[in-house]
Coordinates of C-alpha atoms in Angstrom, one line a residue:
M1 CA 8.9 5.7 -5.5
S2 CA 12.4 4.3 -4.1
F3 CA 14.6 2.5 -6.0
V4 CA 17.5 0.6 -4.2
T5 CA 19.9 -2.2 -5.3
R6 CA 22.7 -3.7 -3.6
F7 CA 25.7 -6.0 -4.2
A8 CA 26.5 -8.8 -1.7
P9 CA 29.5 -10.7 -2.3
S10 CA 31.0 -13.1 -0.1
P11 CA 34.8 -12.4 0.7
T12 CA 35.7 -15.9 0.5
G13 CA 38.4 -15.2 -2.8
P14 CA 38.8 -11.8 -5.1
L15 CA 36.3 -10.5 -7.2
H16 CA 36.5 -11.6 -10.6
L17 CA 34.5 -10.3 -13.9
G18 CA 31.2 -12.0 -13.4
H19 CA 31.0 -10.4 -9.9
A20 CA 32.1 -6.8 -11.9
Y21 CA 29.4 -7.0 -14.5
S22 CA 27.0 -8.1 -11.3
A23 CA 28.0 -4.8 -9.2
L24 CA 27.9 -2.7 -12.4
I25 CA 24.3 -3.1 -13.0
A26 CA 22.9 -2.8 -9.7
Y27 CA 25.2 0.2 -9.4
D28 CA 24.2 1.9 -13.0
M29 CA 20.2 0.7 -12.0
A30 CA 20.2 2.7 -9.1
R31 CA 21.8 5.9 -10.3
A32 CA 19.9 6.3 -13.7
N33 CA 16.8 5.6 -11.4
G34 CA 17.7 8.2 -8.6
G35 CA 18.3 5.5 -6.2
R36 CA 20.8 4.1 -4.1
F37 CA 23.0 1.5 -4.1
L38 CA 24.3 -0.6 -0.8
L39 CA 26.7 -3.1 -0.1
R40 CA 26.7 -6.5 1.9
F41 CA 29.2 -8.8 2.7
E42 CA 27.4 -12.4 3.1
D43 CA 30.2 -13.2 5.1
T44 CA 28.6 -16.4 7.6
D45 CA 31.3 -19.0 5.8
L46 CA 33.3 -17.8 8.6
E47 CA 36.0 -20.3 8.0
R48 CA 36.6 -19.1 4.5
S49 CA 35.7 -15.3 4.6
K50 CA 38.8 -13.3 5.2
P51 CA 39.4 -10.0 6.0
E52 CA 41.5 -8.9 2.8
Y53 CA 38.9 -10.3 0.5
V54 CA 36.7 -7.6 1.7
Q55 CA 39.4 -4.9 1.9
Q56 CA 40.5 -6.0 -1.4
T57 CA 36.2 -6.1 -2.5
L58 CA 36.2 -2.4 -1.2
D59 CA 39.3 -1.4 -3.3
D60 CA 38.2 -3.3 -6.4
L61 CA 34.5 -1.6 -6.3
T62 CA 35.9 1.9 -6.0
W63 CA 38.4 1.7 -8.5
L64 CA 35.3 0.3 -11.0
G65 CA 33.5 3.8 -10.0
I66 CA 31.3 2.2 -7.9
T67 CA 30.2 3.9 -4.4
W68 CA 27.5 3.1 -2.0
D69 CA 25.0 4.6 -0.4
A70 CA 25.3 3.3 3.5
A71 CA 28.1 1.6 5.3
P72 CA 27.9 -2.2 4.6
L73 CA 26.0 -4.6 6.3
F74 CA 28.3 -7.8 7.4
Q75 CA 25.8 -10.8 7.7
S76 CA 28.0 -12.2 10.7
Q77 CA 27.5 -9.5 12.6
N78 CA 23.1 -9.8 12.5
L79 CA 23.5 -14.0 13.4
D80 CA 20.6 -13.1 16.0
V81 CA 18.2 -11.2 13.4
Y82 CA 18.7 -14.5 11.4
N83 CA 17.8 -16.4 14.3
Q84 CA 14.8 -14.3 15.3
S85 CA 13.6 -15.5 11.9
L86 CA 13.9 -19.1 12.7
A87 CA 12.3 -19.2 15.6
E88 CA 9.3 -17.3 14.2
L89 CA 8.7 -20.4 11.7
I90 CA 9.6 -22.2 14.5
S91 CA 7.1 -20.9 16.3
Q92 CA 4.4 -21.7 13.7
G93 CA 5.0 -24.7 13.9
L94 CA 6.8 -25.1 10.6
T95 CA 10.1 -27.2 11.2
Y96 CA 12.0 -29.6 12.3
P97 CA 15.4 -30.8 13.4
C98 CA 18.1 -33.1 10.8
R99 CA 20.4 -34.5 12.1
C100 CA 21.1 -36.5 8.6
S101 CA 24.4 -36.3 6.6
R102 CA 24.8 -35.7 3.3
K103 CA 25.7 -39.6 3.0
D104 CA 22.2 -40.5 5.3
I105 CA 20.7 -38.8 2.4
A106 CA 22.4 -40.2 -0.6
A107 CA 22.0 -43.6 1.2
A108 CA 18.0 -43.4 1.3
L109 CA 17.7 -41.8 -1.7
S110 CA 19.0 -45.0 -3.4
A111 CA 15.8 -47.0 -1.9
P112 CA 13.3 -46.9 -4.4
Q113 CA 11.1 -43.8 -3.6
E114 CA 7.3 -43.9 -5.3
G115 CA 6.8 -40.9 -7.0
A116 CA 9.5 -39.0 -5.3
P117 CA 11.9 -37.0 -6.9
H118 CA 15.4 -38.0 -6.9
H119 CA 17.0 -34.8 -5.0
L120 CA 14.3 -34.2 -2.8
Y121 CA 14.9 -34.4 0.8
P122 CA 13.6 -38.4 2.2
Q123 CA 12.1 -36.9 4.7
T124 CA 13.9 -38.9 7.2
C125 CA 13.9 -36.5 10.3
K126 CA 10.4 -35.4 9.6
H127 CA 9.1 -37.1 12.7
R128 CA 11.0 -35.0 15.2
A129 CA 9.8 -32.6 17.0
M130 CA 12.0 -29.4 17.6
S131 CA 12.1 -29.8 21.2
D132 CA 14.1 -33.0 19.9
R133 CA 16.5 -30.6 18.7
A134 CA 20.2 -31.8 19.3
E135 CA 23.9 -29.7 18.8
G136 CA 24.8 -30.2 14.9
D137 CA 21.1 -30.4 13.6
A138 CA 20.4 -28.3 11.3
I139 CA 16.6 -27.1 10.9
R140 CA 14.6 -28.1 7.6
L141 CA 11.1 -26.2 6.5
H142 CA 7.8 -28.3 6.9
M143 CA 7.1 -27.3 3.3
D144 CA 3.6 -29.0 3.3
R145 CA 2.4 -27.1 6.9
A146 CA 4.3 -23.8 4.9
C147 CA 2.4 -23.9 1.8
D148 CA -0.9 -24.9 3.8
T149 CA -0.3 -21.8 6.5
L150 CA -0.3 -19.2 3.6
G151 CA -3.7 -20.8 2.4
N152 CA -5.2 -19.6 -1.0
M153 CA -2.6 -16.8 -0.8
D154 CA -0.8 -15.7 -4.3
L155 CA 2.7 -15.8 -3.8
V156 CA 4.0 -14.0 -7.1
F157 CA 7.3 -11.7 -7.7
E158 CA 8.2 -9.8 -10.8
E159 CA 11.1 -10.7 -12.9
L160 CA 12.4 -8.0 -14.6
G161 CA 15.6 -9.3 -16.2
E162 CA 15.4 -10.6 -20.1
I163 CA 16.2 -13.5 -19.7
N164 CA 13.2 -14.8 -17.7
K165 CA 11.1 -11.8 -17.6
G166 CA 7.4 -11.5 -16.4
T167 CA 5.1 -12.2 -13.5
Y168 CA 5.3 -15.2 -11.8
H169 CA 2.5 -17.2 -9.8
I170 CA 4.2 -19.8 -7.8
D171 CA 2.6 -23.4 -7.5
K172 CA 2.5 -24.3 -4.0
N173 CA 2.3 -28.0 -4.7
A174 CA 5.2 -27.9 -7.2
L175 CA 6.8 -26.6 -3.8
M176 CA 6.1 -29.6 -2.4
R177 CA 6.3 -31.7 -5.4
D178 CA 9.8 -30.5 -6.5
V179 CA 11.7 -28.4 -3.7
G180 CA 10.2 -30.2 -0.5
D181 CA 11.6 -29.6 2.8
I182 CA 15.0 -27.7 2.7
I183 CA 17.2 -26.7 5.2
I184 CA 16.6 -23.1 6.7
G185 CA 18.9 -23.5 9.5
R186 CA 22.6 -24.3 9.3
K187 CA 24.0 -26.7 11.5
D188 CA 27.7 -25.5 11.7
I189 CA 27.2 -21.7 13.4
Q190 CA 23.0 -22.4 14.4
T191 CA 21.8 -19.3 12.2
A192 CA 19.6 -19.4 9.2
A193 CA 20.8 -20.9 5.4
Y194 CA 22.3 -18.7 3.2
F195 CA 19.1 -18.0 0.9
M196 CA 17.0 -17.0 3.6
A197 CA 19.7 -14.8 5.2
S198 CA 19.8 -13.1 2.3
A199 CA 15.8 -12.6 1.8
I200 CA 15.4 -11.0 5.2
D201 CA 18.4 -8.7 4.9
D202 CA 16.8 -7.7 1.2
I203 CA 14.1 -6.9 3.4
R204 CA 15.9 -4.9 6.3
Q205 CA 18.1 -2.7 3.7
D206 CA 14.8 -1.7 2.2
I207 CA 16.0 -3.8 -1.3
T208 CA 13.4 -2.8 -4.2
H209 CA 15.4 -4.4 -7.2
V210 CA 17.4 -7.7 -6.2
V211 CA 20.0 -8.0 -9.0
R212 CA 21.7 -11.1 -9.3
G213 CA 22.8 -14.0 -11.6
V214 CA 20.7 -16.1 -13.7
D215 CA 22.0 -18.9 -11.9
L216 CA 20.1 -17.9 -8.5
F217 CA 16.9 -17.5 -10.1
E218 CA 15.3 -21.0 -8.8
F219 CA 16.3 -19.6 -5.5
T220 CA 13.8 -17.0 -5.9
Q221 CA 10.3 -18.8 -5.0
V222 CA 11.7 -20.3 -2.3
Q223 CA 13.0 -16.9 -0.8
V224 CA 9.4 -15.4 -1.9
L225 CA 7.6 -18.2 0.2
L226 CA 9.8 -17.5 3.2
L227 CA 9.3 -14.0 2.9
H228 CA 5.2 -14.3 3.0
L229 CA 5.5 -16.7 5.9
L230 CA 7.6 -13.8 7.8
G231 CA 5.3 -11.5 7.0
H232 CA 6.8 -9.6 4.3
K233 CA 6.7 -8.4 0.6
P234 CA 9.3 -9.4 -2.3
P235 CA 11.2 -6.9 -3.6
K236 CA 11.3 -7.1 -7.6
Y237 CA 13.9 -9.0 -9.4
Y238 CA 16.8 -8.6 -12.1
H239 CA 18.2 -12.1 -12.8
H240 CA 21.7 -11.0 -15.3
D241 CA 23.3 -13.8 -17.5
L242 CA 26.3 -14.7 -16.5
I243 CA 30.5 -13.9 -17.8
R244 CA 31.5 -16.8 -18.5
D245 CA 34.7 -18.5 -19.6
D246 CA 36.4 -19.5 -23.2
A247 CA 34.9 -22.9 -23.0
G248 CA 31.6 -21.7 -22.0
K249 CA 31.4 -22.6 -18.4
R250 CA 30.4 -19.9 -15.2
L251 CA 33.5 -18.1 -13.8
A252 CA 34.2 -18.9 -10.0
K253 CA 36.8 -17.9 -7.3
R254 CA 37.2 -22.1 -7.0
D255 CA 38.4 -22.3 -10.3
D256 CA 40.8 -19.2 -10.2
A257 CA 38.7 -16.9 -12.2
R258 CA 40.7 -14.4 -13.3
A259 CA 40.9 -11.4 -10.6
I260 CA 39.7 -7.5 -11.0
S261 CA 43.0 -6.8 -9.4
K262 CA 44.5 -8.7 -11.6
Y263 CA 43.7 -6.5 -14.7
R264 CA 44.2 -3.4 -12.9
N265 CA 47.5 -4.4 -11.5
D266 CA 48.4 -5.1 -15.7
G267 CA 46.9 -1.7 -16.8
A268 CA 43.7 -1.9 -17.3
T269 CA 40.8 1.2 -17.0
P270 CA 37.1 0.5 -15.6
N271 CA 35.9 1.0 -18.9
D272 CA 38.3 -1.8 -20.1
I273 CA 36.3 -4.1 -17.6
R274 CA 33.0 -2.6 -18.8
Q275 CA 33.6 -3.2 -22.1
M276 CA 34.4 -6.8 -21.3
V277 CA 31.2 -7.4 -19.8
G278 CA 29.4 -5.9 -22.4
L279 CA 28.1 -2.6 -20.7
L280 CA 29.8 -0.4 -22.9

C-alpha cells in the first residue's frame, strides 16, 4: 500500500516554527513508512502570495533536511481544475450564487432567527438560481440538497492524530444544522474556496495521509462531504497539536512569528529546530 504525505503552505510570509513542525511530521511519517513526501503551494491569495516567499520556503525546507519527491504543485496554475469540480456540483443542482457582504450577513443575523445558530449564513440568497449569478457573486453549497443527494451513504473518515484519534461518522443533520450553506466558490478570482481546492489537490496528488494542525480539524467533515459528492474517498487524517508562543497563542505569520530563516541566520541547526518543536 502506498503512503503519501504533503506539506501545503501558503507563500504569504516566511515559515515559522509551526510550519517546520508540520512539515517535519509529514516528512518523517512518509520516510518511516517508505512513502513519498510532496510539496504544494496554496497560492490562490494572489495579492499576498509572493515569489520570494516560495523561494524562502524551498530554502528553509532544504536546510531542515526535507526533500520532496516531485515538482511542487502551485494552485494558482490549476484554477481550471477547481472550476471543473465546481461545475460538477453546479450541474448536480447543489449550489446557488450569493452576493451578500459580511456586513449584509451580520445585519441579517442581528434579527431574530428562531432555531438558527448565530454563526450560520442566514440563507438570504438561497432562492437564487445559478443562471442569476453576476460578477462578484460567491457560490454557496446548498447543504440540505447535498446531504439528500448522498442519501444513506456513511460519511466516514479516520483520524490518526493523538488529540482526536478515532473513526468519525459524519452526522448529516449536524452538517445542516451547525455548518449550513458554506461558500465553496470564491468571488474574488472565480475559483474554489481554500478548503475545497485543498481537498481536490489531496486527491489529485494521491495523498494517503493528510498531516496538518488541529486548528483545521473542523474543516475535515466538510471536505469529506465534498469529496463524496465528487465521487472520491477521503484520505486518512493526522491533526497535530499547534506550536504556541509563551502566552499560549498559536504562532501566525500575521503576528510576526519568528521566521525559520532568522533562527538559521542566528546560528541554529536543523536539530535545534527539531528540539524546539519537540521532535528530538
